[in-house]
Short mmCIF file of C-alpha atoms (C1' of nucleotides) in Angstrom, two decimals:
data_model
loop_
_atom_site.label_atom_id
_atom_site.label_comp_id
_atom_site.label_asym_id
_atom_site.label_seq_id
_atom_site.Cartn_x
_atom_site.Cartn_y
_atom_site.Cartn_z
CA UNK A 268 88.63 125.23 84.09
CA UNK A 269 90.55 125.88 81.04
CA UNK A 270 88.64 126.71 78.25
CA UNK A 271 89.05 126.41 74.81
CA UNK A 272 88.15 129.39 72.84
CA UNK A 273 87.14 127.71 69.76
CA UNK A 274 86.27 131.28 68.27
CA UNK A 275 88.02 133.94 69.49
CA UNK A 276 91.13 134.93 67.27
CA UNK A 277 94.06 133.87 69.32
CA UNK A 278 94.63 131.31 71.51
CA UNK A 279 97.91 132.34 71.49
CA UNK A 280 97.69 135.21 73.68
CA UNK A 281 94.11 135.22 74.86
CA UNK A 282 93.36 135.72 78.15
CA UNK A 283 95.96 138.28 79.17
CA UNK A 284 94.82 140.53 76.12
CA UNK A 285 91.64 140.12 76.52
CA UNK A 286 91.36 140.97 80.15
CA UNK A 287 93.57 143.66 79.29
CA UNK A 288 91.05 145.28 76.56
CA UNK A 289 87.75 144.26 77.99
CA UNK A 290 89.22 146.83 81.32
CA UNK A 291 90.68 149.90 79.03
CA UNK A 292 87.46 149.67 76.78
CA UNK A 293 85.15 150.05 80.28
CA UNK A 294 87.35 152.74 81.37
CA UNK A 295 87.62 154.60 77.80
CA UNK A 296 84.02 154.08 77.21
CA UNK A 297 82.82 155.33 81.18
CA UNK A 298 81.44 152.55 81.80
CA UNK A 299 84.24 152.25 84.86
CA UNK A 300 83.71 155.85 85.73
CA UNK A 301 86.77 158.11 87.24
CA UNK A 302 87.46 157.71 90.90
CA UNK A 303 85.40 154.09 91.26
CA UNK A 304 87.40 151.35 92.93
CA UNK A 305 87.42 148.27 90.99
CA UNK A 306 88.46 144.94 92.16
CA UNK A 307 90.59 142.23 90.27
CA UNK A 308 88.71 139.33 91.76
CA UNK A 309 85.11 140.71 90.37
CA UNK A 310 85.81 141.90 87.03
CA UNK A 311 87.55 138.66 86.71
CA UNK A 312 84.78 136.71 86.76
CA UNK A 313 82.70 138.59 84.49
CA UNK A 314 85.32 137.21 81.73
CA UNK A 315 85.40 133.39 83.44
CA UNK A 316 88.87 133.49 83.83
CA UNK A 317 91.84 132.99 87.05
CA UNK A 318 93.13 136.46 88.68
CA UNK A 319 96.62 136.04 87.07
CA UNK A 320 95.66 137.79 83.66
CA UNK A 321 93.44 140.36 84.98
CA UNK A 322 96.16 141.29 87.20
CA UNK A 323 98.46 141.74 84.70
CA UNK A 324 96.14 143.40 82.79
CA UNK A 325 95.60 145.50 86.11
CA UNK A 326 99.74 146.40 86.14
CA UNK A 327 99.34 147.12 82.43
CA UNK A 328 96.25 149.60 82.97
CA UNK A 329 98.76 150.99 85.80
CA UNK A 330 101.36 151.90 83.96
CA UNK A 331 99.52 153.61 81.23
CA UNK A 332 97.99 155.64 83.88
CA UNK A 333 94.10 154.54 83.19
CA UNK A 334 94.17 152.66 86.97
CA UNK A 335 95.62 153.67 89.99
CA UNK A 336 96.71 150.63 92.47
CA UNK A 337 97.03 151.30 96.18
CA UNK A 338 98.97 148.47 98.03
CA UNK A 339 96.57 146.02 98.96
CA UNK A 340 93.81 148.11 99.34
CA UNK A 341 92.32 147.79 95.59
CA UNK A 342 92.20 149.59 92.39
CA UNK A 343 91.17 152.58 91.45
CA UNK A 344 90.08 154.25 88.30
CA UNK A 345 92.21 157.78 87.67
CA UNK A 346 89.70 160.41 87.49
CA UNK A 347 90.77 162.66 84.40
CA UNK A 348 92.18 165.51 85.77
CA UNK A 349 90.76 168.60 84.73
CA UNK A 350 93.44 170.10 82.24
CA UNK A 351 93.36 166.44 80.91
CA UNK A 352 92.17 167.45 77.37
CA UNK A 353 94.55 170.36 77.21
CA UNK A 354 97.38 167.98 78.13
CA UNK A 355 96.71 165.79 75.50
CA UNK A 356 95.63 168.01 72.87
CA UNK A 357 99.03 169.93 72.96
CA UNK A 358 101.09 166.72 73.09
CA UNK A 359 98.85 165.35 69.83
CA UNK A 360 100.29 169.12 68.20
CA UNK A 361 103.60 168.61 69.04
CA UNK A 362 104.46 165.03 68.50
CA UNK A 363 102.65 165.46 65.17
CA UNK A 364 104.47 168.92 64.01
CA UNK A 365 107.46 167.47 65.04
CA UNK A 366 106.17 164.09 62.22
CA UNK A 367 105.06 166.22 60.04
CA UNK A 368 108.49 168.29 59.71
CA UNK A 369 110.47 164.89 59.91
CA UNK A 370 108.25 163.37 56.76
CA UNK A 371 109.11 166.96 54.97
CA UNK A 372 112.96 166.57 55.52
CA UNK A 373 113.05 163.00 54.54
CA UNK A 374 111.14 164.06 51.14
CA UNK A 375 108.62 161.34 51.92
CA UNK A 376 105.47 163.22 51.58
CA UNK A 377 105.16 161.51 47.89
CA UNK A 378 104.97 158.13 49.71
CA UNK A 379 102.06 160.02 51.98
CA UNK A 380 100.00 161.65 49.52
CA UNK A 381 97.90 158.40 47.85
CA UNK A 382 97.35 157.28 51.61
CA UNK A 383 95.92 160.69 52.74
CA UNK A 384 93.72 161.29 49.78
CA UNK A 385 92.11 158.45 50.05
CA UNK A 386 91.31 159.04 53.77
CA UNK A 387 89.92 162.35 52.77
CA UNK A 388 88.05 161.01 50.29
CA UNK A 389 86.48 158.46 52.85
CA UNK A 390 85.75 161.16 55.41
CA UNK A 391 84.17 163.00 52.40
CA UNK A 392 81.90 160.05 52.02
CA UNK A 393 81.22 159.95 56.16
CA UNK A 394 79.82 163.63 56.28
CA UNK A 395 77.63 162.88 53.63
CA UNK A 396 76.30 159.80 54.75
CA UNK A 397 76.72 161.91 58.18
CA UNK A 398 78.44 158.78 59.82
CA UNK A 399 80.26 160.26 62.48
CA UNK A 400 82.31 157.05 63.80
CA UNK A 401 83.27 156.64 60.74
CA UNK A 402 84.41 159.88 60.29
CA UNK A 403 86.11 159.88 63.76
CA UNK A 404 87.84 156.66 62.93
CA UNK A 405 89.01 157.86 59.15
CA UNK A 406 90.54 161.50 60.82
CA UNK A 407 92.17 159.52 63.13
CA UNK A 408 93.86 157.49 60.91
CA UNK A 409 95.12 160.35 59.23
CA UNK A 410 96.51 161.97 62.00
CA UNK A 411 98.39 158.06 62.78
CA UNK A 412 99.66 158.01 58.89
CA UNK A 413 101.58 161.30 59.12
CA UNK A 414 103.53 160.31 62.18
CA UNK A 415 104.05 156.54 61.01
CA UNK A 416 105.18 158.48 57.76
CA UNK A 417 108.03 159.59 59.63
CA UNK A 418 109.05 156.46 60.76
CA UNK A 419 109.57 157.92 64.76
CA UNK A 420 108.46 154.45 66.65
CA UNK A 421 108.54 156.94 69.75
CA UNK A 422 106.21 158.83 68.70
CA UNK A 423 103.70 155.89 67.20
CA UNK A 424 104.30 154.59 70.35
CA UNK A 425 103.04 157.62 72.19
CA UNK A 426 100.47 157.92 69.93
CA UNK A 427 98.86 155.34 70.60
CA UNK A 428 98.43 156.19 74.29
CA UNK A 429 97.15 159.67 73.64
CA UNK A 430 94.65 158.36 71.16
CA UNK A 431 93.33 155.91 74.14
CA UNK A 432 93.07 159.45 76.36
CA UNK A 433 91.52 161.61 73.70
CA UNK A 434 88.55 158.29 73.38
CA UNK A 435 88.23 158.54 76.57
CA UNK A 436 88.17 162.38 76.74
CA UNK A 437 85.47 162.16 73.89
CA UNK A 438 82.78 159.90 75.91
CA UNK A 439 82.99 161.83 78.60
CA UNK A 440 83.31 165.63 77.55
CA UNK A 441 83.51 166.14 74.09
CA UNK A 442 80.13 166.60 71.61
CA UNK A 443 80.87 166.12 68.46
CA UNK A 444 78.93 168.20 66.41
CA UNK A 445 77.88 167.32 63.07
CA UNK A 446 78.38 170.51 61.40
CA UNK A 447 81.95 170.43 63.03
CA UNK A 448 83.08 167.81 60.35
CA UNK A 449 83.06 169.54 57.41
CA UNK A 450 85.40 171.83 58.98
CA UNK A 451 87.90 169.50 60.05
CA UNK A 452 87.60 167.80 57.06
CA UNK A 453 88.87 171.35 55.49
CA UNK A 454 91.87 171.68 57.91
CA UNK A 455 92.94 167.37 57.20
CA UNK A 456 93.03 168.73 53.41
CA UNK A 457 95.34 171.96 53.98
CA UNK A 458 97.42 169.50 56.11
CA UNK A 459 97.71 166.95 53.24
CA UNK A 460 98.71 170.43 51.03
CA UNK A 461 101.13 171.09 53.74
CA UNK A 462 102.87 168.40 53.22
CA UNK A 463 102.80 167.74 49.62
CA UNK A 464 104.09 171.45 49.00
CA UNK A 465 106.80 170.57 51.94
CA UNK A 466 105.72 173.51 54.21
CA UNK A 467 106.30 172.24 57.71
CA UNK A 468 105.36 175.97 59.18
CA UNK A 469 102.25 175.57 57.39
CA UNK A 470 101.66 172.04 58.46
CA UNK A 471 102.13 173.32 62.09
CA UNK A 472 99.77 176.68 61.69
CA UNK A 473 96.82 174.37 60.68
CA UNK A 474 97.03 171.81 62.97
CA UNK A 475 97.28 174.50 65.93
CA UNK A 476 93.63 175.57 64.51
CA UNK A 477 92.75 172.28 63.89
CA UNK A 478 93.44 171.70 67.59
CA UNK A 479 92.45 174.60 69.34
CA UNK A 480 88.75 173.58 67.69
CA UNK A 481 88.67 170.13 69.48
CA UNK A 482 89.31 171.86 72.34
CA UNK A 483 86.72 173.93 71.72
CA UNK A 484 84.01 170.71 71.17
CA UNK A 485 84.55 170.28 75.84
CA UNK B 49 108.86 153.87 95.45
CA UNK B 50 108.86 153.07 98.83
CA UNK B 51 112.34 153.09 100.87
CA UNK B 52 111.34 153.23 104.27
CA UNK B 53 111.97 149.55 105.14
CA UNK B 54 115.83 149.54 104.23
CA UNK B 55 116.07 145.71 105.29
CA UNK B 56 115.83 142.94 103.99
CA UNK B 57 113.12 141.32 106.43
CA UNK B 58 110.01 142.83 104.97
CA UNK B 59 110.49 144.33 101.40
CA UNK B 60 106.94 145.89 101.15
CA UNK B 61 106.27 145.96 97.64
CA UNK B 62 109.50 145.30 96.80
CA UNK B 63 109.91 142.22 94.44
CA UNK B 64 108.06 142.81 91.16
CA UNK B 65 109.95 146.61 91.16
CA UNK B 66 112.92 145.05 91.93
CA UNK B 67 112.69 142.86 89.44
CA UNK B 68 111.68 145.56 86.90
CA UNK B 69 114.26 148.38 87.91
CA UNK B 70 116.94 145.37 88.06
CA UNK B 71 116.71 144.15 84.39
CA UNK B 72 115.89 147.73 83.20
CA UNK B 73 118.96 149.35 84.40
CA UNK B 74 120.98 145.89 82.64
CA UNK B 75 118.99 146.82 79.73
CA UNK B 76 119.65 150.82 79.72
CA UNK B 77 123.15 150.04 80.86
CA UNK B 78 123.61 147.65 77.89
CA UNK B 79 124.79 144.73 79.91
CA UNK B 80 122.17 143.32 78.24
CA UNK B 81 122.82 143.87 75.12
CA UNK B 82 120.56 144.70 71.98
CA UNK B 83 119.29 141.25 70.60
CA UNK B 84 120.54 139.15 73.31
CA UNK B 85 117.54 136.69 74.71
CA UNK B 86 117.17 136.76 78.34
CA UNK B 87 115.01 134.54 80.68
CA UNK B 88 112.67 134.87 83.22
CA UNK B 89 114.42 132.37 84.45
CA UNK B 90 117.93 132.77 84.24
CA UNK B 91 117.36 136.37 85.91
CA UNK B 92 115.09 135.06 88.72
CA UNK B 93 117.23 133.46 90.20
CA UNK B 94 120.24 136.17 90.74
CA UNK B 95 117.65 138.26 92.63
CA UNK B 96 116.42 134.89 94.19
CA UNK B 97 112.62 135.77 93.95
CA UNK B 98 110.00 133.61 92.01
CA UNK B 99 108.84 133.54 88.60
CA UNK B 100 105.86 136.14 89.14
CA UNK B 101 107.41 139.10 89.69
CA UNK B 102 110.00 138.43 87.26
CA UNK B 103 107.29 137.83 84.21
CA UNK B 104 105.62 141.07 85.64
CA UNK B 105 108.99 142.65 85.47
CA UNK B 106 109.14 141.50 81.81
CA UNK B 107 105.41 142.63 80.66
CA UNK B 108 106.12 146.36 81.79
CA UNK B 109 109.46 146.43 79.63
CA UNK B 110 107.64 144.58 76.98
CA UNK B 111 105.24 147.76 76.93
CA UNK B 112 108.09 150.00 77.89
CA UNK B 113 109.35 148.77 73.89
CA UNK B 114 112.71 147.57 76.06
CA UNK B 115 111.97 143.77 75.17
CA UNK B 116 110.20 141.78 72.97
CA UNK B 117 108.92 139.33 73.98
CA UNK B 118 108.13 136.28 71.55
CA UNK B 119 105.27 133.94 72.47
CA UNK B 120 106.44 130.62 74.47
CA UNK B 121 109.93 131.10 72.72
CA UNK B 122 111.27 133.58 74.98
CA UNK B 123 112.14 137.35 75.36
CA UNK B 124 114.47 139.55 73.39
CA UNK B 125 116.52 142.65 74.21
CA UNK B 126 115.45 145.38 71.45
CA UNK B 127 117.99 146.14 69.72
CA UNK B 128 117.78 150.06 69.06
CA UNK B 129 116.75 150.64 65.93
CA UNK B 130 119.38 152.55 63.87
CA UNK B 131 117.52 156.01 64.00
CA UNK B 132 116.58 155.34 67.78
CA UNK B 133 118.70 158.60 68.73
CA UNK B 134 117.25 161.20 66.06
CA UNK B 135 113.67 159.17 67.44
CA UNK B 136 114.49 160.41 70.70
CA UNK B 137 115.67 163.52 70.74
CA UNK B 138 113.06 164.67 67.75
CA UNK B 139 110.65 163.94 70.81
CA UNK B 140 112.67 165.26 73.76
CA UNK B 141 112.50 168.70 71.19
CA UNK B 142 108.47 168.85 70.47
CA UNK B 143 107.88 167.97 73.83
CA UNK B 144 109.70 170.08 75.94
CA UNK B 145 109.13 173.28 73.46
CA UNK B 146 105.36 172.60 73.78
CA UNK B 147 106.07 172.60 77.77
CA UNK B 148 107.86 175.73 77.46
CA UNK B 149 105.30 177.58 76.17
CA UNK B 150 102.94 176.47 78.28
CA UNK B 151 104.74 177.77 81.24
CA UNK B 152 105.31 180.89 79.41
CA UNK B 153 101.36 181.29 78.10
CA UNK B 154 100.09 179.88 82.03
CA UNK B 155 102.72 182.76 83.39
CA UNK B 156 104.42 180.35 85.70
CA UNK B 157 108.13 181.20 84.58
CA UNK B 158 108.34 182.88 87.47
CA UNK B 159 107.70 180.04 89.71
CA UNK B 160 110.50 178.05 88.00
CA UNK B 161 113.26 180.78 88.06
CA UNK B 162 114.69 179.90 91.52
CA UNK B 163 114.66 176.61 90.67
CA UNK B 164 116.29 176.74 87.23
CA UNK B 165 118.91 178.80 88.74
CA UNK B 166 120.04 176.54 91.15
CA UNK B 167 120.35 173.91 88.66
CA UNK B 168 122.96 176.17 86.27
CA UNK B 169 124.74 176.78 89.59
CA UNK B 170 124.97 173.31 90.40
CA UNK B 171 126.59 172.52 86.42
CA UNK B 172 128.77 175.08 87.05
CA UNK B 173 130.22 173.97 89.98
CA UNK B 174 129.72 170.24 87.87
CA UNK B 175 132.04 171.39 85.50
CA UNK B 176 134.90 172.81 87.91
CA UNK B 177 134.96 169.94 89.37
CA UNK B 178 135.00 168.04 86.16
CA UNK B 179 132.23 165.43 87.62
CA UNK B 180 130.27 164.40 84.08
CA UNK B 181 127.88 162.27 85.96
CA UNK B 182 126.88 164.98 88.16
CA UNK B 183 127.00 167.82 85.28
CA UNK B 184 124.53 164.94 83.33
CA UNK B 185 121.95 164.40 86.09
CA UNK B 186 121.26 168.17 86.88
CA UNK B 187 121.15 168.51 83.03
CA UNK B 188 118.14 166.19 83.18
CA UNK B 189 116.93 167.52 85.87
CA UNK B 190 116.37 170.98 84.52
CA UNK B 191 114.99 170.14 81.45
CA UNK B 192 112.28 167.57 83.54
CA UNK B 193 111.68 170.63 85.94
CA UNK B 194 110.95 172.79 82.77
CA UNK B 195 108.43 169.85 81.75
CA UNK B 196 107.07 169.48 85.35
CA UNK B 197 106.38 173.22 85.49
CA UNK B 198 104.21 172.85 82.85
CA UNK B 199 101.79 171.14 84.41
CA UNK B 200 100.87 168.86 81.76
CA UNK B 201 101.35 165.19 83.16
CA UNK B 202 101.16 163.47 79.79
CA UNK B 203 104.17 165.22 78.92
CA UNK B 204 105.83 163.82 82.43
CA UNK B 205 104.88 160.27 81.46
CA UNK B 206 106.32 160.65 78.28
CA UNK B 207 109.60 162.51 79.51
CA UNK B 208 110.22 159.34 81.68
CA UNK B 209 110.05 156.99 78.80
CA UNK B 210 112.54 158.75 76.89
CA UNK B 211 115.37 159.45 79.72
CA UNK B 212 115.49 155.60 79.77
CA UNK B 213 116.02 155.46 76.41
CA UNK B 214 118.78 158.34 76.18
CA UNK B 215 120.45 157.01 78.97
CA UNK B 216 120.51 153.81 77.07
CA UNK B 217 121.40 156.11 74.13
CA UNK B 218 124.74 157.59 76.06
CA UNK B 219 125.74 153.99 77.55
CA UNK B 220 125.94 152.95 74.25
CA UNK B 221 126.46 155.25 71.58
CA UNK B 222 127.49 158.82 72.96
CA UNK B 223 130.27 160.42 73.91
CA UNK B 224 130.42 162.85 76.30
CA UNK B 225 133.37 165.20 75.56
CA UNK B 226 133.74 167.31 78.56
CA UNK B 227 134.64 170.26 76.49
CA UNK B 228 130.87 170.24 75.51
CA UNK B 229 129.60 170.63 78.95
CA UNK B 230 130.59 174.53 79.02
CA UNK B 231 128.31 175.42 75.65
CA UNK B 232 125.57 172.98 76.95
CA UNK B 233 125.28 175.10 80.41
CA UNK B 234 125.14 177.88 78.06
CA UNK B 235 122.65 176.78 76.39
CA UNK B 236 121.00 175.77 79.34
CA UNK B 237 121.19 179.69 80.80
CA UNK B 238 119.98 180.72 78.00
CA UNK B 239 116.91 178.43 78.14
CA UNK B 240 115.94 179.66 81.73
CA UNK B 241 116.56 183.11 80.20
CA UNK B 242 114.05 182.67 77.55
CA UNK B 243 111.69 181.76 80.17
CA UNK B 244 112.16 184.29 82.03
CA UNK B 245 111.37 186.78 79.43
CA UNK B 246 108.14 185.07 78.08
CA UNK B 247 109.59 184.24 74.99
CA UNK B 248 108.97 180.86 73.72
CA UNK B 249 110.40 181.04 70.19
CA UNK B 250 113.38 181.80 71.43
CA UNK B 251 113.02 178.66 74.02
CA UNK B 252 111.94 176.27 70.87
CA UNK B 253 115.15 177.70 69.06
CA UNK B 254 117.58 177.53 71.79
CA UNK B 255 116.36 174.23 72.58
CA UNK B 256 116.79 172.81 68.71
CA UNK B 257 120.45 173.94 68.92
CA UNK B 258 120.91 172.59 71.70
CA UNK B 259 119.06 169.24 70.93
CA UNK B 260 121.61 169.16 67.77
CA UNK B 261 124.71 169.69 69.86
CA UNK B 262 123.06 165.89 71.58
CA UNK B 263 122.78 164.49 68.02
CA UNK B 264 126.51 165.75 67.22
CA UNK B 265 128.02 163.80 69.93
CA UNK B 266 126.99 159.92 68.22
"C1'" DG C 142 126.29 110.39 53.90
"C1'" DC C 143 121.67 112.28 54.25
"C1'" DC C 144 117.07 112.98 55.55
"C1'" DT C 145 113.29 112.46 58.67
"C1'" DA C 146 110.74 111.52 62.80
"C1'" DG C 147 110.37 111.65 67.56
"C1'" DA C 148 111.63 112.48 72.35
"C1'" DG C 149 113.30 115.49 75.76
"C1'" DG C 150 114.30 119.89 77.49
"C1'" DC C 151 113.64 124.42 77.14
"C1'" DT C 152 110.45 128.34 77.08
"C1'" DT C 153 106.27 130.97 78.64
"C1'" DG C 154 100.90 131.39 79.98
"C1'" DC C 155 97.59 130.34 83.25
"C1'" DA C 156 95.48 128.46 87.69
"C1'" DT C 157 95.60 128.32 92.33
"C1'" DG C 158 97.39 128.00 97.19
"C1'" DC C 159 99.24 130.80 100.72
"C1'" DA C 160 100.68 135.03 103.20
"C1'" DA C 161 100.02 139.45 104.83
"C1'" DG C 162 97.96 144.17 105.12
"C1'" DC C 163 93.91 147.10 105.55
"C1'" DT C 164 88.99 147.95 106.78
"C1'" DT C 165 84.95 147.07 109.01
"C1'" DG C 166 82.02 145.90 112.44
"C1'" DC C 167 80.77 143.83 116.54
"C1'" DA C 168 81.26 142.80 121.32
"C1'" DC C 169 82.81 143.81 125.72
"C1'" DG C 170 84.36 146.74 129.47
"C1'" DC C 171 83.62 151.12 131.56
"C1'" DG D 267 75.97 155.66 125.92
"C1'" DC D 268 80.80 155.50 124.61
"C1'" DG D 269 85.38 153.98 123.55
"C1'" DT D 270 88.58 150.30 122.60
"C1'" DG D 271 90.27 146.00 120.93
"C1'" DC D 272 89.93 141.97 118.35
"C1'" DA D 273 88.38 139.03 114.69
"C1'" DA D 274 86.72 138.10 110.19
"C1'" DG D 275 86.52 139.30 105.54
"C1'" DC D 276 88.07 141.75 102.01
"C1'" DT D 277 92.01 143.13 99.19
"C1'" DT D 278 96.47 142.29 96.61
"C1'" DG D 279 101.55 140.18 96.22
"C1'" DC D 280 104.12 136.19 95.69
"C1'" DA D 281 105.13 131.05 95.08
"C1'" DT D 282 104.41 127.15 92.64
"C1'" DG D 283 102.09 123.33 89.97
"C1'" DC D 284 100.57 122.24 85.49
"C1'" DA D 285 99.83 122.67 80.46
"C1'" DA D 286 101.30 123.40 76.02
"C1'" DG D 287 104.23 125.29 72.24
"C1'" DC D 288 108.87 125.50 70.15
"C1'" DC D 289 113.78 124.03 69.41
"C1'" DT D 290 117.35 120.76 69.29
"C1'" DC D 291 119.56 116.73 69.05
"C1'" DT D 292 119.78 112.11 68.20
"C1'" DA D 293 118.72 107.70 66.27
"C1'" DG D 294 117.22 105.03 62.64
"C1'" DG D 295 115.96 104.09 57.84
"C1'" DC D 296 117.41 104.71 53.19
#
DNA sequence: GCCTAGAGGCTTGCATGCAAGCTTGCACGC
DNA sequence: GCGTGCAAGCTTGCATGCAAGCCTCTAGGC
């Protein structure tokens, strides 16, 4: 049975990746909740395809430390342990001070400024059209522009797995609450300041509060 | 993972991690070197196992950012990129200073002090005996125990990602000049006493100068 | 001599057969 | 009624066949 997607983007690298994103998106959504044993051969056919590329995606899931496989006996999904938001919260501060200060000694916060104003002025438009995905999806991005502004592929690379935690960490715990946004929106704007007056102490003040008020949102 | 069968008859789960930690040290190593194409293959067939476990092998250092690999054309070794080093160690910095003070804030230094200890006296006794590989692996070693102390298991995935790529770093690019052991135990003691005494600016500070002394040595 | 087209050999991606371990549940002996 | 042992069904790990894309090298036309 080999199917021809006629739609779907790639042929190229299909069923791997898909496999691979239709699993993290369960498990980042809850849909797969923590602690439930899931099975390569059933999720398999939910997608119609052979148990090569959901196990791989399976391995892949592994290693990031979303699944947990025990030898032969299945899969399970890793519950978040409990100081899971602190853990990823304080990495997100320090990878990102550590940008942030990078971008300042390099004198590249010119080549930042045009991309972070315009994501502030597009989470400016999401509070008032009180859109909070969009506004989720706009503050991260602006978070992900400082530290590819510093041109550390370790930490992009990082980021992105800590951005897949903190999703996850948001459909399960975290309410975001709409009066929360204007706020952050304040603290992305003294970041942006931050950086364009080349104050790396500053930079790293603000995004300690900035922070310390997602953790408060548990 | 898992040594207890030591021969050869029944390798539990031994092929696809053989596979993996056989390439990867070649990689880290620099046998393989940085833009040399490698495949499946070719390397299959040294460790005489079959094509699965090698493309597994492959997929996890694909993710790992060790190899590229290039759709039906083959894999790649990374080449590190020229600022690979300051990358790391930028990292190694924000991540273990964040650790620090999370031992220090949680009030677990205390927990940690034996430990630590024995680590300096093992250096020192490294450094009599003029054994670098020895001095380097209890170096590690107290820095990971510093990051394990903290609790925060992100920060543990993310320490193991970058020893691969320092030790990569020192196979190819650093020197270790054995004079510079001496002022990196110092250093080191004066981590542990930093700890000790709750103060984790001094840690972050210590550990910057000490992070530098790394960058010096390309 | 040069350019182009095509065939063959390489590569990986996926499907599937087979092996082996773990769990469960039933049947049989006591 | 209770305990033990075996068998069947699940699970994954590995081997291998097949498909399809890409590169190279050669042969033929100009």
């Amino acid at each position: 049975m080999n199917f021809e997607n006629d739609e779907s983007a790639s042929p190229a690298q299909a069923a791997a990746e898909r496999a691979y994103e239709h699993v993290k998106g369960a498990i980042i959504r809850g849909e797969l909740a923590g602690g439930e044993s899931v099975s390569e051969n059933a999720l398999r056919r939910e997608l119609d395809l052979s148990r090569t590329p959901m196990h791989e995606a399976f391995l892949r899931l592994a290693a990031e430390g979303l699944l947990s496989l025990e030898h032969r006996r299945g899969a399970v999904v890793r519950p978040m342990p409990p100081h899971e938001a602190r853990d990823v919260l304080e990495m997100r501060e320090a990878i990102e001070s550590a940008a942030a200060a990078r971008v300042i000694a390099d004198g590249a916060a010119g080549d930042l400024a045009s991309a972070l104003e315009s994501l502030l002025e597009e989470q400016s438009r999401a509070i008032e059209a009180e859109d909070v995905p969009v506004f989720i999806d706009a503050d991260s991005r602006f978070h992900s522009a400082v530290i590819e502004g510093s041109g550390n592929t370790v930490a992009v690379m990082f980021t992105a797995t800590l951005r897949d935690r903190q999703q996850r960490l948001r459909h399960q715990l975290m309410r975001v609450r709409p009066e929360q946004l204007q706020a952050s929106l304040e603290h992305h704007r003294e970041l942006a300041r931050a950086l364009a007056e080349g104050d790396a102490t500053a930079y790293a003040r603000t995004l300690h509060e900035h922070v310390a008020s997602h953790r408060g949102a548990l």
